[in-house]
PDB file of C-alpha atoms in Angstrom:
ATOM      1  CA  UNK A   1       0.000   0.000   0.000  1.00  0.00           C
ATOM      2  CA  UNK A   2       3.045   2.292  -0.245  1.00  0.00           C
ATOM      3  CA  UNK A   3       3.096   4.837  -3.059  1.00  0.00           C
ATOM      4  CA  UNK A   4       5.626   3.844  -5.687  1.00  0.00           C
ATOM      5  CA  UNK A   5       7.251   7.291  -6.129  1.00  0.00           C
ATOM      6  CA  UNK A   6       9.777   7.880  -3.363  1.00  0.00           C
ATOM      7  CA  UNK A   7       9.719   4.310  -2.004  1.00  0.00           C
ATOM      8  CA  UNK A   8      13.004   2.462  -1.546  1.00  0.00           C
ATOM      9  CA  UNK A   9      14.222  -1.042  -0.818  1.00  0.00           C
ATOM     10  CA  UNK A  10      17.103  -1.449   1.694  1.00  0.00           C
ATOM     11  CA  UNK A  11      19.106  -4.183   3.356  1.00  0.00           C
ATOM     12  CA  UNK A  12      17.846  -4.874   6.859  1.00  0.00           C
ATOM     13  CA  UNK A  13      21.313  -5.368   8.351  1.00  0.00           C
ATOM     14  CA  UNK A  14      22.826  -1.983   7.517  1.00  0.00           C
ATOM     15  CA  UNK A  15      20.293   0.122   5.580  1.00  0.00           C
ATOM     16  CA  UNK A  16      22.102  -0.028   2.231  1.00  0.00           C
ATOM     17  CA  UNK A  17      19.708   1.123  -0.515  1.00  0.00           C
ATOM     18  CA  UNK A  18      19.312  -1.398  -3.346  1.00  0.00           C
ATOM     19  CA  UNK A  19      19.581  -0.820  -7.059  1.00  0.00           C
ATOM     20  CA  UNK A  20      17.981  -3.269  -9.451  1.00  0.00           C
ATOM     21  CA  UNK A  21      21.307  -4.901 -10.305  1.00  0.00           C
ATOM     22  CA  UNK A  22      22.315  -5.124  -6.634  1.00  0.00           C
ATOM     23  CA  UNK A  23      18.931  -6.683  -5.810  1.00  0.00           C
ATOM     24  CA  UNK A  24      19.353  -9.403  -8.434  1.00  0.00           C
ATOM     25  CA  UNK A  25      22.812 -10.272  -7.026  1.00  0.00           C
ATOM     26  CA  UNK A  26      21.573 -10.835  -3.451  1.00  0.00           C
ATOM     27  CA  UNK A  27      21.542 -14.406  -2.106  1.00  0.00           C
ATOM     28  CA  UNK A  28      18.200 -16.075  -1.231  1.00  0.00           C
ATOM     29  CA  UNK A  29      16.596 -15.291   2.148  1.00  0.00           C
ATOM     30  CA  UNK A  30      18.283 -11.871   2.433  1.00  0.00           C
ATOM     31  CA  UNK A  31      16.206  -9.707   4.781  1.00  0.00           C
ATOM     32  CA  UNK A  32      14.983  -6.446   3.263  1.00  0.00           C
ATOM     33  CA  UNK A  33      13.114  -3.368   4.427  1.00  0.00           C
ATOM     34  CA  UNK A  34      10.615  -1.505   2.240  1.00  0.00           C
ATOM     35  CA  UNK A  35      10.607   2.222   3.018  1.00  0.00           C
ATOM     36  CA  UNK A  36       7.986   4.759   2.091  1.00  0.00           C
ATOM     37  CA  UNK A  37       8.682   8.423   1.233  1.00  0.00           C
ATOM     38  CA  UNK A  38      10.445  10.211   4.093  1.00  0.00           C
ATOM     39  CA  UNK A  39      11.221   7.008   6.015  1.00  0.00           C
ATOM     40  CA  UNK A  40      14.756   5.950   6.913  1.00  0.00           C
ATOM     41  CA  UNK A  41      16.452   2.774   8.068  1.00  0.00           C
ATOM     42  CA  UNK A  42      19.934   2.529   9.626  1.00  0.00           C
ATOM     43  CA  UNK A  43      20.090  -1.206   9.974  1.00  0.00           C
ATOM     44  CA  UNK A  44      20.013  -2.972  13.333  1.00  0.00           C
ATOM     45  CA  UNK A  45      20.476   0.377  15.105  1.00  0.00           C
ATOM     46  CA  UNK A  46      16.953   1.323  14.026  1.00  0.00           C
ATOM     47  CA  UNK A  47      15.578  -1.802  15.716  1.00  0.00           C
ATOM     48  CA  UNK A  48      17.465  -0.880  18.890  1.00  0.00           C
ATOM     49  CA  UNK A  49      15.965   2.635  18.783  1.00  0.00           C
ATOM     50  CA  UNK A  50      12.480   1.174  18.468  1.00  0.00           C
ATOM     51  CA  UNK A  51      13.189  -1.218  21.323  1.00  0.00           C
ATOM     52  CA  UNK A  52      14.406   1.585  23.600  1.00  0.00           C
ATOM     53  CA  UNK A  53      11.343   3.670  22.699  1.00  0.00           C
ATOM     54  CA  UNK A  54       9.159   0.715  23.676  1.00  0.00           C
ATOM     55  CA  UNK A  55      10.901   0.512  27.075  1.00  0.00           C
ATOM     56  CA  UNK A  56       9.845   4.077  27.824  1.00  0.00           C
ATOM     57  CA  UNK A  57       6.293   3.971  26.481  1.00  0.00           C
ATOM     58  CA  UNK A  58       5.221   0.346  27.050  1.00  0.00           C
ATOM     59  CA  UNK A  59       7.384  -0.928  29.895  1.00  0.00           C
ATOM     60  CA  UNK A  60       4.785  -3.260  31.399  1.00  0.00           C
ATOM     61  CA  UNK A  61       4.002  -4.769  27.995  1.00  0.00           C
ATOM     62  CA  UNK A  62       7.712  -5.337  27.289  1.00  0.00           C
ATOM     63  CA  UNK A  63       8.171  -7.131  30.628  1.00  0.00           C
ATOM     64  CA  UNK A  64       5.180  -9.368  29.947  1.00  0.00           C
ATOM     65  CA  UNK A  65       6.394 -10.169  26.423  1.00  0.00           C
ATOM     66  CA  UNK A  66       9.863 -11.008  27.751  1.00  0.00           C
ATOM     67  CA  UNK A  67       8.340 -13.350  30.352  1.00  0.00           C
ATOM     68  CA  UNK A  68       6.408 -15.200  27.650  1.00  0.00           C
ATOM     69  CA  UNK A  69       9.523 -15.527  25.514  1.00  0.00           C
ATOM     70  CA  UNK A  70      11.533 -16.792  28.473  1.00  0.00           C
ATOM     71  CA  UNK A  71       9.168 -19.742  29.036  1.00  0.00           C
ATOM     72  CA  UNK A  72       9.935 -21.083  25.537  1.00  0.00           C
ATOM     73  CA  UNK A  73      13.576 -20.012  25.222  1.00  0.00           C
ATOM     74  CA  UNK A  74      16.185 -22.764  25.477  1.00  0.00           C
ATOM     75  CA  UNK A  75      19.443 -21.008  24.502  1.00  0.00           C
ATOM     76  CA  UNK A  76      21.296 -20.113  27.757  1.00  0.00           C
ATOM     77  CA  UNK A  77      22.616 -16.787  26.454  1.00  0.00           C
ATOM     78  CA  UNK A  78      19.188 -15.586  25.309  1.00  0.00           C
ATOM     79  CA  UNK A  79      17.685 -16.806  28.590  1.00  0.00           C
ATOM     80  CA  UNK A  80      20.182 -14.630  30.452  1.00  0.00           C
ATOM     81  CA  UNK A  81      19.398 -11.578  28.299  1.00  0.00           C
ATOM     82  CA  UNK A  82      15.659 -11.973  28.822  1.00  0.00           C
ATOM     83  CA  UNK A  83      16.050 -12.522  32.568  1.00  0.00           C
ATOM     84  CA  UNK A  84      18.236  -9.410  32.855  1.00  0.00           C
ATOM     85  CA  UNK A  85      15.727  -7.415  30.829  1.00  0.00           C
ATOM     86  CA  UNK A  86      12.854  -8.443  33.118  1.00  0.00           C
ATOM     87  CA  UNK A  87      14.979  -7.730  36.183  1.00  0.00           C
ATOM     88  CA  UNK A  88      15.988  -4.242  35.025  1.00  0.00           C
ATOM     89  CA  UNK A  89      12.564  -3.196  33.787  1.00  0.00           C
ATOM     90  CA  UNK A  90      10.898  -4.349  37.023  1.00  0.00           C
ATOM     91  CA  UNK A  91      12.879  -1.827  39.086  1.00  0.00           C
ATOM     92  CA  UNK A  92      11.194   0.412  41.620  1.00  0.00           C
ATOM     93  CA  UNK A  93      13.532   3.377  41.267  1.00  0.00           C
ATOM     94  CA  UNK A  94      11.215   6.131  42.411  1.00  0.00           C
ATOM     95  CA  UNK A  95      10.156   4.376  45.628  1.00  0.00           C
ATOM     96  CA  UNK A  96      11.974   5.920  48.587  1.00  0.00           C
ATOM     97  CA  UNK A  97      10.346   4.615  51.751  1.00  0.00           C
ATOM     98  CA  UNK A  98      10.562   1.107  53.159  1.00  0.00           C
ATOM     99  CA  UNK A  99       6.850   0.408  52.944  1.00  0.00           C
ATOM    100  CA  UNK A 100       6.900   1.161  49.203  1.00  0.00           C
ATOM    101  CA  UNK A 101       9.752  -1.247  48.349  1.00  0.00           C
ATOM    102  CA  UNK A 102      10.191  -3.764  51.173  1.00  0.00           C
ATOM    103  CA  UNK A 103      12.318  -6.151  49.120  1.00  0.00           C
ATOM    104  CA  UNK A 104      15.015  -3.453  48.674  1.00  0.00           C
ATOM    105  CA  UNK A 105      15.541  -3.376  52.462  1.00  0.00           C
ATOM    106  CA  UNK A 106      15.895  -7.135  52.968  1.00  0.00           C
ATOM    107  CA  UNK A 107      19.016  -7.874  55.019  1.00  0.00           C
ATOM    108  CA  UNK A 108      19.381  -4.318  56.353  1.00  0.00           C
ATOM    109  CA  UNK A 109      18.987  -3.121  59.926  1.00  0.00           C
ATOM    110  CA  UNK A 110      15.460  -2.072  60.841  1.00  0.00           C
ATOM    111  CA  UNK A 111      16.592   1.478  61.663  1.00  0.00           C
ATOM    112  CA  UNK A 112      16.801   2.360  57.954  1.00  0.00           C
ATOM    113  CA  UNK A 113      13.377   3.662  56.929  1.00  0.00           C
ATOM    114  CA  UNK A 114      14.203   4.978  53.449  1.00  0.00           C
ATOM    115  CA  UNK A 115      16.740   4.311  50.723  1.00  0.00           C
ATOM    116  CA  UNK A 116      18.560   7.620  51.020  1.00  0.00           C
ATOM    117  CA  UNK A 117      19.204   7.110  54.722  1.00  0.00           C
ATOM    118  CA  UNK A 118      20.970   3.801  54.047  1.00  0.00           C
ATOM    119  CA  UNK A 119      23.052   5.165  51.161  1.00  0.00           C
ATOM    120  CA  UNK A 120      23.989   8.200  53.259  1.00  0.00           C
ATOM    121  CA  UNK A 121      25.095   5.806  56.005  1.00  0.00           C
ATOM    122  CA  UNK A 122      27.224   3.844  53.518  1.00  0.00           C
ATOM    123  CA  UNK A 123      28.939   6.989  52.275  1.00  0.00           C
ATOM    124  CA  UNK A 124      29.510   8.239  55.818  1.00  0.00           C
ATOM    125  CA  UNK A 125      31.054   4.880  56.737  1.00  0.00           C
ATOM    126  CA  UNK A 126      33.551   5.194  53.899  1.00  0.00           C
ATOM    127  CA  UNK A 127      34.483   8.736  54.953  1.00  0.00           C
ATOM    128  CA  UNK A 128      34.862   7.663  58.590  1.00  0.00           C
ATOM    129  CA  UNK A 129      37.109   4.823  57.416  1.00  0.00           C
ATOM    130  CA  UNK A 130      39.339   7.288  55.585  1.00  0.00           C
ATOM    131  CA  UNK A 131      39.466   9.434  58.724  1.00  0.00           C
ATOM    132  CA  UNK A 132      40.519   6.421  60.802  1.00  0.00           C
ATOM    133  CA  UNK A 133      43.357   5.736  58.371  1.00  0.00           C
ATOM    134  CA  UNK A 134      44.585   9.312  58.690  1.00  0.00           C
ATOM    135  CA  UNK A 135      44.389   9.107  62.498  1.00  0.00           C
ATOM    136  CA  UNK A 136      46.059   5.705  62.596  1.00  0.00           C
ATOM    137  CA  UNK A 137      49.074   7.028  60.714  1.00  0.00           C
ATOM    138  CA  UNK A 138      50.112   9.114  63.729  1.00  0.00           C
ATOM    139  CA  UNK A 139      52.470   6.365  64.945  1.00  0.00           C
ATOM    140  CA  UNK A 140      54.543   7.039  61.792  1.00  0.00           C
ATOM    141  CA  UNK A 141      54.728  10.772  62.440  1.00  0.00           C
ATOM    142  CA  UNK A 142      57.868  12.212  64.030  1.00  0.00           C
ATOM    143  CA  UNK A 143      57.259  12.436  67.816  1.00  0.00           C
ATOM    144  CA  UNK A 144      57.941  16.175  67.856  1.00  0.00           C
ATOM    145  CA  UNK A 145      55.250  16.750  65.220  1.00  0.00           C
ATOM    146  CA  UNK A 146      52.492  14.546  66.593  1.00  0.00           C
ATOM    147  CA  UNK A 147      50.664  17.284  68.481  1.00  0.00           C
ATOM    148  CA  UNK A 148      50.491  19.389  65.330  1.00  0.00           C
ATOM    149  CA  UNK A 149      49.321  16.341  63.360  1.00  0.00           C
ATOM    150  CA  UNK A 150      46.573  15.699  65.938  1.00  0.00           C
ATOM    151  CA  UNK A 151      45.496  19.322  65.598  1.00  0.00           C
ATOM    152  CA  UNK A 152      45.023  18.873  61.847  1.00  0.00           C
ATOM    153  CA  UNK A 153      43.106  15.640  62.410  1.00  0.00           C
ATOM    154  CA  UNK A 154      40.730  17.528  64.712  1.00  0.00           C
ATOM    155  CA  UNK A 155      40.189  20.254  62.088  1.00  0.00           C
ATOM    156  CA  UNK A 156      39.434  17.665  59.414  1.00  0.00           C
ATOM    157  CA  UNK A 157      37.053  15.781  61.723  1.00  0.00           C
ATOM    158  CA  UNK A 158      35.136  18.981  62.504  1.00  0.00           C
ATOM    159  CA  UNK A 159      34.919  19.778  58.790  1.00  0.00           C
ATOM    160  CA  UNK A 160      33.583  16.306  57.997  1.00  0.00           C
ATOM    161  CA  UNK A 161      30.986  16.544  60.749  1.00  0.00           C
ATOM    162  CA  UNK A 162      29.810  19.921  59.458  1.00  0.00           C
ATOM    163  CA  UNK A 163      29.069  18.426  56.017  1.00  0.00           C
ATOM    164  CA  UNK A 164      27.551  15.224  57.443  1.00  0.00           C
ATOM    165  CA  UNK A 165      30.466  13.138  56.142  1.00  0.00           C
ATOM    166  CA  UNK A 166      29.473  13.996  52.553  1.00  0.00           C
ATOM    167  CA  UNK A 167      26.437  11.723  52.803  1.00  0.00           C
ATOM    168  CA  UNK A 168      24.340  14.427  51.124  1.00  0.00           C
ATOM    169  CA  UNK A 169      25.486  13.118  47.728  1.00  0.00           C
ATOM    170  CA  UNK A 170      23.213  10.119  48.265  1.00  0.00           C
ATOM    171  CA  UNK A 171      20.155  12.035  49.467  1.00  0.00           C
ATOM    172  CA  UNK A 172      17.655  12.499  46.663  1.00  0.00           C
ATOM    173  CA  UNK A 173      15.950  15.248  48.636  1.00  0.00           C
ATOM    174  CA  UNK A 174      19.061  17.423  48.369  1.00  0.00           C
ATOM    175  CA  UNK A 175      19.079  17.486  44.567  1.00  0.00           C
ATOM    176  CA  UNK A 176      21.374  20.477  44.149  1.00  0.00           C
ATOM    177  CA  UNK A 177      24.166  18.731  46.064  1.00  0.00           C
ATOM    178  CA  UNK A 178      23.429  15.304  44.655  1.00  0.00           C
ATOM    179  CA  UNK A 179      23.552  16.607  41.075  1.00  0.00           C
ATOM    180  CA  UNK A 180      27.334  16.759  41.275  1.00  0.00           C
ATOM    181  CA  UNK A 181      27.515  12.985  41.373  1.00  0.00           C
ATOM    182  CA  UNK A 182      24.228  11.608  40.068  1.00  0.00           C
ATOM    183  CA  UNK A 183      20.932  12.478  38.429  1.00  0.00           C
ATOM    184  CA  UNK A 184      17.738  13.068  40.372  1.00  0.00           C
ATOM    185  CA  UNK A 185      16.751   9.466  39.655  1.00  0.00           C
ATOM    186  CA  UNK A 186      19.924   8.141  41.274  1.00  0.00           C
ATOM    187  CA  UNK A 187      21.963   6.835  38.333  1.00  0.00           C
ATOM    188  CA  UNK A 188      25.720   6.621  38.909  1.00  0.00           C
ATOM    189  CA  UNK A 189      28.285   6.221  36.150  1.00  0.00           C
ATOM    190  CA  UNK A 190      31.740   4.730  36.463  1.00  0.00           C
ATOM    191  CA  UNK A 191      34.342   7.444  35.969  1.00  0.00           C
ATOM    192  CA  UNK A 192      36.926   4.994  34.745  1.00  0.00           C
ATOM    193  CA  UNK A 193      40.609   4.507  35.491  1.00  0.00           C
ATOM    194  CA  UNK A 194      42.331   7.604  36.834  1.00  0.00           C
ATOM    195  CA  UNK A 195      44.407   8.143  33.685  1.00  0.00           C
ATOM    196  CA  UNK A 196      41.569   7.871  31.159  1.00  0.00           C
ATOM    197  CA  UNK A 197      38.666  10.184  30.351  1.00  0.00           C
ATOM    198  CA  UNK A 198      35.867   7.630  30.452  1.00  0.00           C
ATOM    199  CA  UNK A 199      35.063   4.152  31.639  1.00  0.00           C
ATOM    200  CA  UNK A 200      35.725   1.974  28.554  1.00  0.00           C
ATOM    201  CA  UNK A 201      32.896  -0.412  29.481  1.00  0.00           C
ATOM    202  CA  UNK A 202      30.343   2.354  30.237  1.00  0.00           C
ATOM    203  CA  UNK A 203      29.458   0.844  33.616  1.00  0.00           C
ATOM    204  CA  UNK A 204      26.425   2.421  35.258  1.00  0.00           C
ATOM    205  CA  UNK A 205      24.174   1.526  38.158  1.00  0.00           C
ATOM    206  CA  UNK A 206      21.177   2.782  40.082  1.00  0.00           C
ATOM    207  CA  UNK A 207      21.411   1.603  43.707  1.00  0.00           C
ATOM    208  CA  UNK A 208      17.877   2.875  44.346  1.00  0.00           C
ATOM    209  CA  UNK A 209      16.383   0.457  41.818  1.00  0.00           C
ATOM    210  CA  UNK A 210      16.368  -2.955  43.523  1.00  0.00           C
ATOM    211  CA  UNK A 211      18.056  -5.028  46.221  1.00  0.00           C
ATOM    212  CA  UNK A 212      20.558  -6.636  43.853  1.00  0.00           C
ATOM    213  CA  UNK A 213      21.716  -3.252  42.541  1.00  0.00           C
ATOM    214  CA  UNK A 214      21.995  -1.913  46.075  1.00  0.00           C
ATOM    215  CA  UNK A 215      24.274  -4.827  47.042  1.00  0.00           C
ATOM    216  CA  UNK A 216      26.310  -4.600  43.834  1.00  0.00           C
ATOM    217  CA  UNK A 217      26.838  -0.864  44.329  1.00  0.00           C
ATOM    218  CA  UNK A 218      28.562  -1.603  47.638  1.00  0.00           C
ATOM    219  CA  UNK A 219      31.384  -3.236  45.629  1.00  0.00           C
ATOM    220  CA  UNK A 220      32.064  -0.042  43.656  1.00  0.00           C
ATOM    221  CA  UNK A 221      35.090   1.910  44.878  1.00  0.00           C
ATOM    222  CA  UNK A 222      35.895   5.521  45.571  1.00  0.00           C
ATOM    223  CA  UNK A 223      39.332   5.662  43.989  1.00  0.00           C
ATOM    224  CA  UNK A 224      41.778   8.322  45.170  1.00  0.00           C
ATOM    225  CA  UNK A 225      43.492   9.683  42.050  1.00  0.00           C
ATOM    226  CA  UNK A 226      46.442  10.908  44.126  1.00  0.00           C
ATOM    227  CA  UNK A 227      46.660   7.883  46.367  1.00  0.00           C
ATOM    228  CA  UNK A 228      45.655   8.166  49.999  1.00  0.00           C
ATOM    229  CA  UNK A 229      48.085   5.637  51.547  1.00  0.00           C
ATOM    230  CA  UNK A 230      51.027   6.046  49.188  1.00  0.00           C
ATOM    231  CA  UNK A 231      50.985   9.813  48.697  1.00  0.00           C
ATOM    232  CA  UNK A 232      48.503  12.023  50.544  1.00  0.00           C
ATOM    233  CA  UNK A 233      48.815  10.863  54.171  1.00  0.00           C
ATOM    234  CA  UNK A 234      52.640  10.444  54.107  1.00  0.00           C
ATOM    235  CA  UNK A 235      52.944  13.906  52.518  1.00  0.00           C
ATOM    236  CA  UNK A 236      50.747  15.377  55.259  1.00  0.00           C
ATOM    237  CA  UNK A 237      52.944  13.807  57.946  1.00  0.00           C
ATOM    238  CA  UNK A 238      56.090  15.136  56.259  1.00  0.00           C
ATOM    239  CA  UNK A 239      54.568  18.605  55.906  1.00  0.00           C
ATOM    240  CA  UNK A 240      53.812  18.748  59.642  1.00  0.00           C
ATOM    241  CA  UNK A 241      57.315  17.568  60.474  1.00  0.00           C
ATOM    242  CA  UNK A 242      59.128  20.109  58.266  1.00  0.00           C
ATOM    243  CA  UNK A 243      56.764  23.079  58.470  1.00  0.00           C
ATOM    244  CA  UNK A 244      59.417  25.229  60.200  1.00  0.00           C
ATOM    245  CA  UNK A 245      57.057  28.024  61.198  1.00  0.00           C
ATOM    246  CA  UNK A 246      54.899  27.714  58.079  1.00  0.00           C
ATOM    247  CA  UNK A 247      51.187  26.886  58.210  1.00  0.00           C
ATOM    248  CA  UNK A 248      50.184  23.528  56.770  1.00  0.00           C
ATOM    249  CA  UNK A 249      47.373  23.922  54.255  1.00  0.00           C
ATOM    250  CA  UNK A 250      45.224  21.219  55.848  1.00  0.00           C
ATOM    251  CA  UNK A 251      42.205  22.095  53.695  1.00  0.00           C
ATOM    252  CA  UNK A 252      44.156  21.056  50.586  1.00  0.00           C
ATOM    253  CA  UNK A 253      44.818  17.646  52.145  1.00  0.00           C
ATOM    254  CA  UNK A 254      41.159  17.467  53.223  1.00  0.00           C
ATOM    255  CA  UNK A 255      40.094  17.965  49.592  1.00  0.00           C
ATOM    256  CA  UNK A 256      42.403  15.173  48.457  1.00  0.00           C
ATOM    257  CA  UNK A 257      41.191  12.761  51.121  1.00  0.00           C
ATOM    258  CA  UNK A 258      37.450  13.359  51.332  1.00  0.00           C
ATOM    259  CA  UNK A 259      36.065  15.204  48.298  1.00  0.00           C
ATOM    260  CA  UNK A 260      35.384  14.702  44.601  1.00  0.00           C
ATOM    261  CA  UNK A 261      38.396  16.870  43.816  1.00  0.00           C
ATOM    262  CA  UNK A 262      40.455  13.681  44.182  1.00  0.00           C
ATOM    263  CA  UNK A 263      37.878  10.877  44.339  1.00  0.00           C
ATOM    264  CA  UNK A 264      36.422   8.970  41.400  1.00  0.00           C
ATOM    265  CA  UNK A 265      33.513   6.562  41.684  1.00  0.00           C
ATOM    266  CA  UNK A 266      34.546   3.436  39.789  1.00  0.00           C
ATOM    267  CA  UNK A 267      33.300  -0.060  39.104  1.00  0.00           C
ATOM    268  CA  UNK A 268      35.556  -2.544  40.884  1.00  0.00           C
ATOM    269  CA  UNK A 269      36.919  -3.766  37.536  1.00  0.00           C
ATOM    270  CA  UNK A 270      38.065  -0.212  36.731  1.00  0.00           C
ATOM    271  CA  UNK A 271      39.808   0.402  40.064  1.00  0.00           C
ATOM    272  CA  UNK A 272      43.494   0.818  39.286  1.00  0.00           C
ATOM    273  CA  UNK A 273      45.247  -1.085  42.102  1.00  0.00           C
ATOM    274  CA  UNK A 274      48.803  -0.406  40.969  1.00  0.00           C
ATOM    275  CA  UNK A 275      50.827   2.680  41.894  1.00  0.00           C
ATOM    276  CA  UNK A 276      49.360   5.802  40.285  1.00  0.00           C
ATOM    277  CA  UNK A 277      52.744   7.559  40.468  1.00  0.00           C
ATOM    278  CA  UNK A 278      51.088  10.890  41.266  1.00  0.00           C
ATOM    279  CA  UNK A 279      52.059  13.242  44.059  1.00  0.00           C
ATOM    280  CA  UNK A 280      50.618  16.211  45.912  1.00  0.00           C
ATOM    281  CA  UNK A 281      51.000  19.711  44.538  1.00  0.00           C
ATOM    282  CA  UNK A 282      54.072  21.059  46.340  1.00  0.00           C
ATOM    283  CA  UNK A 283      52.878  24.650  45.888  1.00  0.00           C
ATOM    284  CA  UNK A 284      49.735  23.964  47.932  1.00  0.00           C
ATOM    285  CA  UNK A 285      51.177  22.107  50.923  1.00  0.00           C
ATOM    286  CA  UNK A 286      51.747  25.305  52.911  1.00  0.00           C
ATOM    287  CA  UNK A 287      49.989  28.643  52.950  1.00  0.00           C
ATOM    288  CA  UNK A 288      50.937  32.055  54.216  1.00  0.00           C
ATOM    289  CA  UNK A 289      49.992  32.828  57.761  1.00  0.00           C
ATOM    290  CA  UNK A 290      47.495  35.608  58.180  1.00  0.00           C
ATOM    291  CA  UNK A 291      49.261  38.730  59.392  1.00  0.00           C
ATOM    292  CA  UNK A 292      47.847  40.772  62.228  1.00  0.00           C
ATOM    293  CA  UNK A 293      48.719  44.422  62.747  1.00  0.00           C
ATOM    294  CA  UNK A 294      48.517  46.242  66.054  1.00  0.00           C
ATOM    295  CA  UNK A 295      47.057  49.753  65.983  1.00  0.00           C
ATOM    296  CA  UNK A 296      48.872  52.099  68.311  1.00  0.00           C
TER     297      UNK A 296
END
């Protein structure tokens, strides 16, 4: 029923438009697409676009169709793809409170009443762990510099407390803060190895979606670009030891240890475990003391 003028015949696999001679040379059973005026076809990519559009507009229908296909499917790989599709499309991302998504909270302490509170707790635990590592390094600090080192630890601890241990990044109700790390819906993307621009595998996850994603997200790492144990903490200890009347710029070290200035969220497979061979900025280790002037 297509009008003849302007209609075209293309290969299904890549959208190549056919001439009469090309058509006659095709092997039997070649899959073709008949296009009307103004229509386009880019091969398999067009099918993927249609599939993604269906996810958005007919999610429930897609899940039901996948379930029906799964009952008859025998190939293990296709079974896995269908099962993953059903799993991902059955997410309850927007639910926040425990009563709206009880399965998400299975295995957690009863004190967590919403998803954000648990994810805030997880982030705070990581920050507290970093703080313990900084405090525990004091035995390696020169005895004459330990009091000064303790003073910096106290300043960092007060700073962390004032920002709630950076747990705000996982609170969907504080969207302006959370937007630095994730979208309002809670999607997180792997930021890749420290020396590359992007994660090569395009890892992404939404820990708000379901219990399995929440557990899997706990295996993702916050990777210090300038390494915490090998570079930042030893440099802080050395700075305190050799300050010689200068003021240690503790806020610079705080940024390296506890903020996104030096932290990348990465899938465990993208966490570079070997030496990064990066060091602190020597020009920022100390800062000028504020001068006070007496008025006579």
